[in-house]
Coordinates of C-alpha atoms in Angstrom, one line a residue:
Chain Z
M1 CA -0.1 -0.1 0.1
T2 CA 1.2 3.2 -1.0
S3 CA 0.0 6.5 1.6
P4 CA -2.1 8.8 0.0
P5 CA -0.3 11.7 -1.0
R6 CA 0.4 14.7 1.6
F7 CA -1.1 18.5 0.9
S8 CA -0.6 20.0 3.9
R9 CA 2.5 21.8 5.1
G10 CA 1.5 21.3 9.1
G11 CA 0.1 18.5 10.8
V12 CA -3.2 19.4 10.5
P13 CA -4.0 17.0 7.5
H14 CA -6.0 18.6 4.3
A15 CA -9.5 18.0 3.8
G16 CA -8.7 16.4 0.7
E17 CA -6.6 13.7 2.5
Q18 CA -9.0 13.4 4.9
L19 CA -11.7 12.4 2.4
M20 CA -9.4 10.2 0.5
T21 CA -8.1 7.9 3.6
K22 CA -11.8 7.7 4.3
W23 CA -12.6 6.4 1.0
L24 CA -9.4 4.5 1.2
E25 CA -10.6 3.1 4.6
D26 CA -14.1 1.9 3.5
H27 CA -12.9 0.6 0.2
L28 CA -9.8 -1.0 1.4
P29 CA -11.5 -4.8 1.9
K30 CA -13.2 -4.7 -1.7
L31 CA -9.9 -3.5 -3.3
M32 CA -7.9 -6.3 -1.5
L33 CA -10.4 -9.1 -2.8
A34 CA -10.4 -7.2 -6.0
P35 CA -7.0 -8.9 -7.4
S36 CA -8.0 -12.3 -7.2
F37 CA -11.6 -11.9 -7.7
V38 CA -10.4 -10.1 -11.4
A39 CA -7.3 -13.1 -11.6
V40 CA -11.0 -15.7 -11.4
L41 CA -12.7 -14.0 -13.7
V42 CA -10.0 -13.9 -16.3
F43 CA -8.2 -17.2 -15.3
V44 CA -11.6 -19.4 -14.8
Y45 CA -14.0 -17.7 -16.7
G46 CA -12.3 -16.1 -19.2
F47 CA -10.4 -18.8 -20.0
I48 CA -13.7 -21.3 -20.1
A49 CA -15.3 -18.6 -22.4
W50 CA -12.0 -19.0 -25.1
T51 CA -11.9 -22.8 -24.6
A52 CA -15.5 -22.7 -25.5
W53 CA -14.9 -20.4 -28.6
V54 CA -12.4 -22.3 -29.8
S55 CA -14.4 -25.5 -29.8
L56 CA -16.3 -23.7 -32.1
T57 CA -14.1 -23.6 -34.9
R58 CA -11.8 -25.1 -37.5
S59 CA -8.4 -24.6 -35.5
R60 CA -5.8 -27.1 -35.8
L61 CA -2.5 -26.2 -35.0
L62 CA -3.2 -22.6 -34.2
P63 CA -6.2 -21.0 -33.0
K64 CA -8.7 -19.8 -34.8
Y65 CA -11.7 -17.4 -34.3
E66 CA -14.2 -17.9 -37.2
I67 CA -17.2 -19.8 -35.6
E68 CA -17.8 -22.7 -37.9
G69 CA -20.6 -24.4 -35.8
F70 CA -20.5 -28.0 -34.0
I71 CA -17.8 -29.3 -36.3
Q72 CA -15.5 -30.4 -33.9
Y73 CA -18.0 -32.2 -31.4
E74 CA -18.9 -33.8 -34.7
R75 CA -15.4 -35.4 -34.9
L76 CA -15.0 -36.2 -31.9
F77 CA -18.0 -38.3 -31.2
A78 CA -17.6 -39.5 -34.1
S79 CA -13.9 -40.9 -33.1
P80 CA -13.0 -44.2 -32.0
R81 CA -10.8 -43.1 -30.1
W82 CA -12.8 -40.8 -28.1
D83 CA -14.9 -43.3 -27.5
T84 CA -13.1 -45.5 -26.0
A85 CA -11.9 -42.8 -24.0
L86 CA -15.8 -42.2 -22.4
N87 CA -16.5 -45.7 -22.5
N88 CA -13.1 -46.2 -19.9
L89 CA -14.6 -43.3 -18.2
F90 CA -17.3 -44.8 -17.9
I91 CA -16.5 -48.0 -16.4
F92 CA -13.5 -46.4 -14.2
G93 CA -15.9 -44.3 -12.9
A94 CA -18.2 -46.5 -11.8
L95 CA -15.9 -49.1 -10.3
F96 CA -13.9 -46.6 -8.6
I97 CA -17.0 -45.0 -7.3
V98 CA -18.4 -48.0 -6.1
I99 CA -15.9 -49.8 -5.1
A100 CA -14.1 -46.9 -2.9
M101 CA -17.3 -45.9 -0.9
A102 CA -17.6 -50.2 -0.1
L103 CA -14.4 -50.5 1.0
G104 CA -14.2 -47.2 2.8
L105 CA -17.4 -47.8 4.6
L106 CA -16.2 -51.5 5.5
M107 CA -12.9 -50.4 6.9
A108 CA -14.6 -47.3 8.8
I109 CA -17.3 -49.6 10.4
L110 CA -14.1 -52.2 11.4
L111 CA -12.3 -49.4 12.8
D112 CA -15.0 -48.6 15.2
Q113 CA -15.0 -51.2 17.5
N114 CA -12.7 -49.6 20.0
I115 CA -9.7 -50.8 18.5
R116 CA -6.6 -50.1 20.1
T117 CA -4.2 -49.4 17.5
E118 CA -7.0 -47.4 15.5
G119 CA -4.7 -44.3 15.4
A120 CA -2.1 -46.1 13.2
I121 CA -4.2 -48.1 11.3
R122 CA -5.9 -45.2 10.4
T123 CA -2.6 -43.8 9.5
I124 CA -1.6 -46.7 7.1
Y125 CA -4.6 -46.7 5.3
L126 CA -4.3 -43.2 4.2
Y127 CA -0.7 -42.4 3.7
P128 CA -1.3 -43.3 -0.2
M129 CA -3.3 -40.7 -0.5
A130 CA -0.3 -38.1 0.6
L131 CA 1.3 -39.6 -2.8
S132 CA 1.3 -38.3 -6.3
M133 CA -0.7 -40.3 -8.5
I134 CA 2.8 -40.8 -10.6
V135 CA 4.5 -42.6 -8.0
T136 CA 1.4 -44.7 -7.3
G137 CA 1.1 -45.5 -11.3
T138 CA 5.0 -46.2 -11.1
A139 CA 5.2 -48.6 -7.9
W140 CA 1.8 -50.3 -9.6
K141 CA 3.1 -50.5 -13.1
W142 CA 6.2 -51.9 -11.1
I143 CA 3.9 -54.6 -8.7
L144 CA 1.5 -55.6 -11.9
N145 CA 4.3 -56.0 -14.7
P146 CA 3.8 -59.7 -15.9
G147 CA 7.3 -60.5 -16.6
L148 CA 8.8 -59.7 -13.1
G149 CA 5.9 -58.7 -10.8
L150 CA 3.2 -60.4 -9.1
E151 CA 2.4 -62.9 -11.6
A152 CA 5.9 -64.1 -11.9
M153 CA 6.1 -64.3 -8.2
V154 CA 3.2 -66.3 -7.9
K155 CA 4.8 -68.8 -10.7
G156 CA 7.5 -68.9 -9.0
W157 CA 5.3 -70.2 -5.9
G158 CA 4.8 -72.9 -8.0
F159 CA 1.5 -71.9 -9.7
E160 CA 2.8 -72.1 -12.8
G161 CA -0.8 -71.5 -14.7
F162 CA -1.2 -68.4 -12.6
S163 CA -1.6 -65.6 -15.0
F164 CA -2.7 -61.9 -14.6
D165 CA -1.4 -60.0 -17.0
W166 CA -3.9 -57.2 -17.1
L167 CA -1.1 -54.4 -17.2
V168 CA -0.8 -55.3 -21.0
D169 CA -4.0 -57.1 -22.0
P170 CA -5.9 -54.5 -23.7
D171 CA -9.4 -55.8 -22.4
M172 CA -8.4 -55.7 -18.8
A173 CA -6.2 -53.2 -18.6
I174 CA -8.5 -50.4 -17.9
Y175 CA -9.1 -52.3 -14.0
T176 CA -5.6 -51.8 -12.6
V177 CA -5.7 -48.3 -13.6
V178 CA -9.3 -49.2 -11.0
I179 CA -7.0 -51.6 -8.4
A180 CA -4.5 -48.7 -8.2
A181 CA -6.7 -45.7 -7.9
L182 CA -9.0 -47.6 -5.2
W183 CA -5.1 -48.1 -3.3
Q184 CA -4.8 -44.5 -3.4
S185 CA -8.0 -43.1 -3.3
S186 CA -9.8 -45.7 -0.5
G187 CA -8.7 -44.7 2.7
F188 CA -9.6 -41.3 2.4
V189 CA -13.4 -41.9 1.6
M190 CA -13.2 -44.5 5.2
A191 CA -11.8 -41.3 7.1
L192 CA -15.2 -39.3 5.7
F193 CA -17.0 -42.4 7.1
L194 CA -15.6 -42.8 9.7
A195 CA -16.1 -39.1 10.6
G196 CA -19.5 -39.9 9.7
L197 CA -19.7 -42.6 12.3
R198 CA -18.8 -40.5 15.1
S199 CA -21.3 -38.1 14.7
V200 CA -24.2 -40.0 15.0
D201 CA -26.4 -40.0 18.0
G202 CA -25.0 -42.2 20.6
E203 CA -28.2 -42.2 22.9
I204 CA -30.2 -43.2 19.5
I205 CA -27.7 -46.3 19.2
K206 CA -27.9 -47.4 23.0
A207 CA -31.8 -47.6 23.0
A208 CA -31.6 -49.7 19.7
Q209 CA -29.1 -51.7 22.1
V210 CA -31.3 -52.3 25.0
D211 CA -34.4 -52.8 22.7
G212 CA -32.1 -56.0 21.3
I213 CA -31.7 -55.2 17.9
P214 CA -28.5 -56.8 16.6
T215 CA -26.1 -55.1 15.7
W216 CA -26.0 -55.2 11.5
R217 CA -29.7 -54.4 11.7
I218 CA -28.0 -50.6 14.2
Y219 CA -26.2 -50.3 11.0
T220 CA -28.8 -50.5 8.7
A221 CA -31.9 -49.3 9.6
I222 CA -30.0 -46.9 11.9
I223 CA -26.4 -45.6 11.3
I224 CA -25.9 -45.8 7.8
P225 CA -29.1 -43.9 6.7
S226 CA -28.1 -41.3 8.8
M227 CA -24.9 -40.8 6.7
A228 CA -26.7 -40.2 3.5
P229 CA -24.8 -36.3 3.6
I230 CA -21.9 -37.7 3.9
F231 CA -22.5 -40.4 0.9
L232 CA -23.0 -37.5 -1.2
S233 CA -20.0 -35.4 -0.3
A234 CA -17.6 -39.1 -0.7
F235 CA -19.6 -39.4 -4.3
I236 CA -18.6 -36.0 -5.2
V237 CA -15.2 -36.4 -4.5
L238 CA -14.9 -39.7 -6.1
A239 CA -16.3 -38.7 -9.5
H240 CA -14.4 -35.7 -9.3
L241 CA -11.3 -37.5 -9.0
A242 CA -12.8 -40.0 -11.9
I243 CA -13.1 -37.3 -14.4
K244 CA -10.0 -35.4 -13.6
S245 CA -7.9 -38.7 -14.0
F246 CA -4.6 -38.4 -16.1
D247 CA -1.7 -38.7 -13.7
L248 CA -2.3 -42.1 -12.9
V249 CA -3.3 -43.8 -16.0
I250 CA 0.0 -41.8 -17.8
A251 CA 2.3 -43.2 -15.1
L252 CA 0.8 -46.8 -15.3
T253 CA -0.1 -47.5 -18.5
G254 CA 0.2 -44.3 -20.6
G255 CA -3.0 -45.0 -22.6
G256 CA -1.8 -47.9 -23.4
P257 CA -1.9 -50.8 -25.0
G258 CA -2.6 -48.3 -27.7
F259 CA -5.4 -46.4 -27.0
A260 CA -7.1 -48.8 -24.8
T261 CA -6.6 -47.0 -21.2
D262 CA -7.2 -43.8 -22.5
L263 CA -9.2 -41.3 -20.6
P264 CA -11.5 -37.9 -21.5
A265 CA -8.2 -36.3 -20.0
T266 CA -5.8 -37.9 -21.5
Y267 CA -7.3 -37.3 -24.3
M268 CA -7.0 -34.0 -24.2
Y269 CA -3.6 -33.9 -23.7
A270 CA -2.9 -35.6 -26.3
M271 CA -4.6 -33.7 -28.9
A272 CA -3.5 -30.5 -27.9
F273 CA 0.4 -31.4 -27.1
S274 CA 1.0 -34.2 -29.0
R275 CA -1.7 -34.3 -31.7
G276 CA -1.9 -30.6 -32.6
D277 CA -5.3 -30.4 -33.1
I278 CA -6.6 -27.3 -30.9
G279 CA -10.2 -27.9 -32.3
Q280 CA -10.3 -31.5 -30.7
A281 CA -8.3 -30.2 -27.4
A282 CA -10.9 -27.5 -26.8
S283 CA -14.3 -29.9 -27.9
S284 CA -12.9 -32.8 -25.7
A285 CA -11.8 -30.1 -22.6
M286 CA -15.7 -28.6 -23.3
A287 CA -17.4 -32.1 -22.9
M288 CA -15.3 -33.0 -19.8
M289 CA -16.6 -29.7 -18.3
A290 CA -20.0 -30.8 -19.3
V291 CA -19.5 -33.4 -16.7
V292 CA -18.1 -32.0 -14.5
F293 CA -21.2 -29.2 -14.2
A294 CA -23.8 -32.2 -14.2
I295 CA -22.3 -33.2 -11.4
V296 CA -21.1 -31.0 -8.9
V297 CA -23.3 -28.1 -9.9
P298 CA -27.0 -29.6 -8.1
Y299 CA -24.6 -30.3 -5.6
L300 CA -22.7 -26.5 -5.1
Y301 CA -26.1 -25.2 -4.9
S302 CA -27.7 -27.2 -2.5
E303 CA -25.1 -26.7 -0.3
L304 CA -24.9 -22.9 -0.4
R305 CA -28.6 -23.0 -0.3
S306 CA -28.5 -24.9 2.8
Q307 CA -25.9 -22.5 5.0
K308 CA -27.9 -20.0 4.1
N309 CA -30.8 -21.5 5.8
D310 CA -28.5 -22.7 8.9
Chain X
M1 CA -20.1 -44.2 19.3
T2 CA -20.9 -46.5 21.6
D3 CA -18.9 -48.9 20.7
L4 CA -21.1 -51.9 19.0
A5 CA -19.0 -55.0 19.0
T6 CA -18.4 -55.7 22.9
S7 CA -21.5 -54.4 24.5
P8 CA -23.1 -57.6 25.1
T9 CA -26.0 -58.7 23.3
R10 CA -28.9 -61.3 24.2
G11 CA -27.4 -64.7 23.6
Q12 CA -24.0 -64.6 22.3
S13 CA -21.4 -66.3 24.4
Q14 CA -18.3 -65.5 25.1
A15 CA -17.0 -68.0 22.5
V16 CA -18.6 -66.5 19.9
R17 CA -17.9 -62.8 20.7
L18 CA -14.1 -64.2 21.0
L19 CA -14.6 -64.9 17.1
L20 CA -15.9 -62.0 16.1
R21 CA -13.1 -60.3 17.8
W22 CA -10.5 -62.0 15.9
S23 CA -12.2 -61.9 12.7
L24 CA -12.1 -58.2 13.2
Y25 CA -8.2 -57.8 13.8
I26 CA -7.6 -60.3 10.7
A27 CA -9.7 -57.9 8.5
L28 CA -7.8 -55.0 9.6
G29 CA -5.1 -56.8 9.1
F30 CA -5.6 -57.8 6.5
F31 CA -6.3 -54.0 5.3
V32 CA -3.0 -53.1 6.4
A33 CA -0.5 -55.4 4.9
I34 CA -2.6 -54.3 1.4
Y35 CA -1.9 -50.7 1.8
L36 CA 1.8 -51.4 2.9
M37 CA 2.3 -53.7 0.4
P38 CA 3.3 -51.1 -2.3
L39 CA 5.7 -49.0 -0.4
F40 CA 7.3 -52.2 1.1
V41 CA 7.9 -53.3 -2.9
M42 CA 9.1 -50.1 -3.6
V43 CA 11.6 -50.0 -0.9
T44 CA 12.8 -53.3 -1.1
T45 CA 13.1 -53.1 -4.8
S46 CA 15.1 -50.2 -4.5
L47 CA 17.5 -51.7 -2.5
K48 CA 18.3 -54.3 -4.7
S49 CA 20.3 -55.4 -7.6
L50 CA 18.9 -55.9 -11.1
E51 CA 20.3 -59.3 -10.4
E52 CA 18.4 -60.2 -7.7
I53 CA 15.1 -58.1 -9.0
R54 CA 15.4 -60.7 -11.9
T55 CA 15.7 -63.7 -10.2
G56 CA 14.6 -63.5 -7.2
D57 CA 10.5 -62.5 -5.8
L58 CA 8.6 -59.4 -5.9
V59 CA 7.7 -59.4 -2.2
A60 CA 11.4 -61.1 -0.5
L61 CA 13.6 -58.9 1.2
P62 CA 16.8 -58.1 -0.3
R63 CA 19.7 -61.1 0.2
E64 CA 22.2 -57.5 0.0
V65 CA 21.7 -54.4 0.2
T66 CA 22.6 -52.0 -1.7
F67 CA 22.4 -48.1 -2.2
D68 CA 23.4 -47.8 -5.8
A69 CA 20.0 -47.7 -7.3
W70 CA 19.6 -44.7 -4.8
F71 CA 22.6 -43.0 -5.8
T72 CA 21.6 -43.3 -9.3
A73 CA 18.4 -42.1 -9.0
W74 CA 19.2 -38.9 -7.5
S75 CA 22.5 -38.0 -9.7
G76 CA 22.2 -40.3 -12.8
A77 CA 19.4 -41.7 -14.1
C78 CA 18.5 -40.3 -17.4
T79 CA 15.2 -38.6 -18.3
G80 CA 15.6 -38.3 -21.7
I81 CA 18.7 -37.5 -23.0
K82 CA 20.2 -36.2 -20.0
C83 CA 21.2 -37.9 -17.2
E84 CA 21.4 -35.8 -13.7
G85 CA 19.0 -37.9 -11.9
V86 CA 16.1 -36.7 -10.0
Q87 CA 18.0 -33.8 -8.2
P88 CA 17.8 -31.0 -10.1
Y89 CA 13.8 -31.6 -10.9
F90 CA 13.6 -32.1 -7.0
W91 CA 15.6 -28.7 -6.1
N92 CA 12.6 -27.3 -9.3
S93 CA 9.7 -28.5 -7.1
V94 CA 10.9 -26.9 -4.2
L95 CA 11.5 -23.6 -6.0
I96 CA 7.7 -24.0 -7.3
A97 CA 6.4 -25.0 -4.3
V98 CA 7.7 -22.9 -1.4
P99 CA 6.7 -19.7 -3.4
A100 CA 3.5 -20.8 -4.5
V101 CA 2.4 -22.3 -1.1
A102 CA 3.6 -18.7 0.5
I103 CA 1.7 -16.6 -2.3
S104 CA -1.8 -18.7 -2.4
T105 CA -1.9 -19.1 1.6
L106 CA -1.4 -14.9 2.1
V107 CA -3.4 -14.1 -0.4
G108 CA -6.3 -16.9 0.8
A109 CA -5.7 -15.5 4.2
I110 CA -6.6 -12.1 3.1
N111 CA -9.4 -13.1 1.6
G112 CA -11.3 -15.5 3.7
Y113 CA -11.2 -12.5 6.0
V114 CA -12.8 -10.0 3.6
V115 CA -15.7 -12.7 2.7
A116 CA -15.9 -13.5 6.4
Q117 CA -15.5 -10.3 7.7
W118 CA -16.3 -7.3 5.8
R119 CA -19.4 -8.9 4.2
F120 CA -20.1 -6.2 1.4
R121 CA -22.9 -6.4 -0.6
G122 CA -21.7 -8.8 -3.8
A123 CA -18.9 -10.7 -1.8
N124 CA -20.5 -13.8 -1.5
I125 CA -21.4 -14.2 -5.1
I126 CA -17.7 -13.1 -5.4
F127 CA -16.9 -16.3 -2.9
A128 CA -19.2 -18.2 -4.6
L129 CA -17.1 -17.7 -8.4
M130 CA -14.1 -18.2 -6.6
L131 CA -15.6 -21.4 -5.2
F132 CA -16.3 -22.8 -8.0
G133 CA -13.0 -22.4 -9.6
C134 CA -12.4 -25.1 -7.8
F135 CA -13.7 -27.5 -9.5
I136 CA -13.4 -27.1 -13.0
P137 CA -11.6 -29.7 -14.4
F138 CA -8.0 -28.0 -15.8
Q139 CA -8.0 -29.7 -19.5
V140 CA -10.4 -26.5 -19.6
V141 CA -7.8 -23.6 -19.0
L142 CA -4.8 -25.2 -20.5
L143 CA -5.1 -23.9 -24.2
P144 CA -5.3 -20.3 -23.3
M145 CA -2.7 -20.3 -20.1
A146 CA -0.2 -21.9 -22.5
R147 CA -0.7 -18.7 -24.3
V148 CA -1.5 -16.8 -21.7
L149 CA 2.2 -17.2 -20.2
G150 CA 3.8 -17.1 -23.7
I151 CA 2.6 -13.4 -24.0
M152 CA 3.3 -12.8 -20.3
G153 CA 7.0 -14.5 -21.2
I154 CA 7.4 -16.7 -19.1
A155 CA 6.2 -19.6 -20.4
G156 CA 8.5 -22.7 -19.9
T157 CA 9.7 -21.1 -16.7
I158 CA 10.0 -21.4 -13.0
Q159 CA 7.8 -18.5 -12.4
G160 CA 5.1 -19.5 -14.8
L161 CA 4.6 -22.3 -13.0
I162 CA 4.6 -20.4 -9.4
F163 CA 1.8 -17.6 -11.1
V164 CA -0.4 -20.8 -12.4
H165 CA -0.1 -22.6 -9.0
V166 CA -1.2 -19.1 -7.3
V167 CA -3.9 -18.3 -9.8
Y168 CA -5.6 -22.4 -9.3
G169 CA -4.7 -22.5 -5.4
L170 CA -7.0 -19.1 -4.7
G171 CA -10.2 -20.9 -4.6
F172 CA -9.0 -23.5 -1.7
T173 CA -7.1 -21.1 0.1
T174 CA -9.4 -18.3 0.2
L175 CA -12.7 -21.2 1.3
F176 CA -10.4 -22.4 4.1
F177 CA -9.9 -19.1 5.9
R178 CA -12.8 -17.9 4.9
N179 CA -14.7 -21.1 6.7
Y180 CA -11.8 -20.4 10.0
Y181 CA -12.8 -16.8 9.7
V182 CA -16.6 -17.2 9.6
T183 CA -16.7 -18.8 13.2
I184 CA -15.4 -15.6 14.7
P185 CA -18.1 -13.8 16.0
I186 CA -18.5 -10.7 13.8
E187 CA -19.0 -8.0 16.8
L188 CA -15.3 -8.7 17.3
T189 CA -14.3 -7.0 14.2
K190 CA -17.1 -4.2 14.9
A191 CA -16.0 -3.4 18.4
A192 CA -12.2 -2.9 17.0
K193 CA -13.3 -0.5 14.4
V194 CA -15.3 1.6 16.9
D195 CA -12.2 1.4 19.1
G196 CA -10.6 2.6 15.6
A197 CA -8.6 -0.1 14.3
G198 CA -8.1 -0.4 10.7
F199 CA -8.3 -2.8 7.9
F200 CA -5.0 -4.4 8.5
R201 CA -5.0 -3.9 12.1
I202 CA -7.5 -5.8 12.9
F203 CA -6.0 -8.8 10.7
W204 CA -2.9 -8.4 12.0
S205 CA -3.4 -8.1 15.8
I206 CA -7.0 -10.3 16.0
F207 CA -7.2 -12.8 13.1
L208 CA -3.5 -13.4 12.7
P209 CA -2.8 -14.8 16.0
L210 CA -5.8 -16.6 16.0
S211 CA -5.3 -18.5 12.4
L212 CA -2.5 -20.9 13.1
P213 CA -4.3 -23.7 13.1
I214 CA -5.5 -23.3 9.6
I215 CA -2.3 -21.8 7.8
V216 CA -0.6 -25.2 9.2
V217 CA -3.8 -27.0 7.2
T218 CA -3.6 -24.5 3.9
V219 CA -0.3 -25.0 3.8
I220 CA -0.2 -28.9 3.7
W221 CA -3.0 -28.9 1.5
Q222 CA -1.1 -26.4 -1.0
F223 CA 2.1 -27.9 -1.0
T224 CA 0.7 -32.1 -1.0
Q225 CA -1.5 -30.3 -3.9
I226 CA 1.8 -28.4 -5.8
W227 CA 4.4 -31.1 -4.8
N228 CA 2.1 -33.7 -6.5
D229 CA 1.0 -31.9 -9.3
F230 CA 1.6 -33.2 -13.1
L231 CA -1.1 -32.0 -15.4
F232 CA 0.1 -28.0 -15.2
G233 CA 3.9 -29.7 -14.9
V234 CA 4.0 -31.7 -17.8
S235 CA 1.9 -28.7 -20.0
F236 CA 4.1 -25.4 -18.7
S237 CA 7.5 -26.8 -18.1
Q238 CA 10.1 -27.4 -20.4
A239 CA 13.9 -29.2 -20.3
G240 CA 15.2 -27.4 -17.7
T241 CA 12.4 -26.7 -15.6
Q242 CA 10.2 -29.8 -15.2
P243 CA 8.9 -30.9 -11.9
V244 CA 9.8 -34.0 -10.3
T245 CA 6.7 -35.5 -10.9
V246 CA 7.4 -35.0 -14.6
A247 CA 10.6 -36.2 -14.5
L248 CA 10.0 -39.3 -12.5
N249 CA 7.6 -40.2 -15.1
N250 CA 10.5 -39.1 -18.3
I251 CA 13.2 -41.8 -15.8
V252 CA 10.7 -44.4 -16.0
N253 CA 8.9 -44.2 -19.6
S254 CA 12.6 -43.5 -21.0
T255 CA 12.9 -46.3 -23.6
T256 CA 16.3 -46.2 -23.8
G257 CA 18.6 -48.7 -22.6
V258 CA 18.3 -51.4 -19.6
K259 CA 15.3 -51.1 -17.4
E260 CA 16.2 -50.7 -14.3
Y261 CA 13.6 -51.3 -12.0
N262 CA 15.3 -50.4 -8.5
V263 CA 16.0 -47.2 -10.0
D264 CA 12.3 -46.1 -11.1
M265 CA 11.5 -46.8 -7.2
A266 CA 14.2 -45.0 -5.7
A267 CA 13.1 -42.1 -8.3
A268 CA 9.4 -42.9 -6.4
I269 CA 10.3 -42.5 -2.7
I270 CA 12.8 -39.7 -3.5
A271 CA 9.7 -38.1 -5.4
A272 CA 7.5 -39.1 -2.4
L273 CA 9.2 -38.4 0.7
P274 CA 8.7 -34.5 1.3
T275 CA 4.6 -35.3 1.0
L276 CA 4.9 -38.2 3.1
L277 CA 7.1 -36.6 5.8
V278 CA 4.7 -34.1 5.7
Y279 CA 1.8 -36.7 6.4
V280 CA 3.7 -38.7 9.3
V281 CA 4.5 -35.0 10.9
A282 CA 1.4 -33.4 10.9
G283 CA -1.2 -35.9 9.8
K284 CA -4.1 -34.5 11.7
Y285 CA -3.8 -31.0 9.6
F286 CA -3.7 -32.9 6.4
I287 CA -6.8 -35.1 7.2
R288 CA -8.1 -31.6 8.1
G289 CA -7.6 -30.3 4.7
L290 CA -8.8 -33.4 2.9
T291 CA -11.8 -33.4 4.3
A292 CA -12.1 -29.4 4.5
G293 CA -11.1 -29.8 1.3
S294 CA -13.9 -32.0 -0.2
V295 CA -16.8 -31.3 2.3
K296 CA -17.6 -28.2 1.2
G297 CA -19.3 -26.0 4.0

């Protein structure tokens, strides 16, 4: 902050200066927020608009700005590679979300039984979340490689017929991405659910126990239904992770074999930086944006509304 | 939470309860083993010689411990044409993460303070717009950002990456501080104003001293995000300015020469070490950031 210019000679401030200081004082909060606001307007919303615009042009290596309609989207949806990417996103997303939630809930319930070493176990379940997806991908690429990894190990134990070559099998490779992603993120879902279990009213559970209701019924009828909002949050986070998945695929399979494990994020990157097809990159980015919109906007809206009602 | 497993339910004998308890421990232990396995495999592989890797078992302990792979990973492994290990890229990541974390945290603190305590008309809309920015798939900004970095003259530089991380980190840092400051009664700010304290004075002497926990959460969150970033790193860097995640991926996927799995694993551990360390030292704050960053409210 530079101080306002001094007009007065003596100790008495000039009226103009006083006004200036007053104005600054009143508007300081706005002034402080303004740079971030402008940054978000330009770098988020402006950039989305730019990408949307370019997705309607014939841009290839360089962007063009004459709008030509939906040709890029027609090309996109006619492309077999994009088709694979979308299918993969669907398979990967569905399996990843459902299994991560199931595993997370199971581990949270298991951990919630007065385990003395809970802190240590929780730390172990959650540490992969601190790793980069590139590290996770590198580790699993090594473990799952058929030549020297898991497959070779089990064969070495005497099971000669054992085969686990999903990593190099175009039909199965996407499931290795699911495995690595689950390892990375299910502990986090566990942490969410564990916090949820702890917030259920203990009195109700005690009352149910006094009534002789079996434990599994207490879980299915009382505890789990009361955690509905946490299921929703977990779903949003996992769906968001799935759509953005990029690093993991790059490190684990590189999108291969062939394009077998391409996801929309890797498709977009390939078009933007190796194929030099800006039009396709922009339209695929907008398609990803649309999926995120469809999931996140209703959620954010309901969140902001419920906050207002508090 | 009342303890469900050990509470006496009618008709359950001592033996059944003991059996349940043991199956519980076995199930928990099973998951522990699964979560630790990859880390264990990474560490043991990095300590083996290539010869032992080819002949031995994936999960076997090294017969002969050697740190050769670690030295190679740190200063000799090849990323494409250059063979300097991950060392220079590790420092690139430090040079990117430290200023980016500091700037985005500081700006987020001021933003959060304004949104939570100086509520003017439109502040909430600005906040909602910033919040939404956290959710966009970054693919949608990659192309224009590449051009703008070029126009600004910082394409492919460390400064460029710092700039990108600050811009797209602001939504989260603002969210963290806003949600923290909103729990502090606004009357405090009002009373301080009446006493003649200004915007910065109130921030400096009232809010900042209260902020240590949220600063820790934000710094850890931002550091983990930026250190682990790959998308921005691979899109906006060039040969000498790549962060460690990009270098690691290049080492692992470089096609020249013999595949050195032990070096790959050592490099992966080196790349993971800073965030793992943060997690081990300040896990509590890490988890708080994760849940605050995901469960908006």
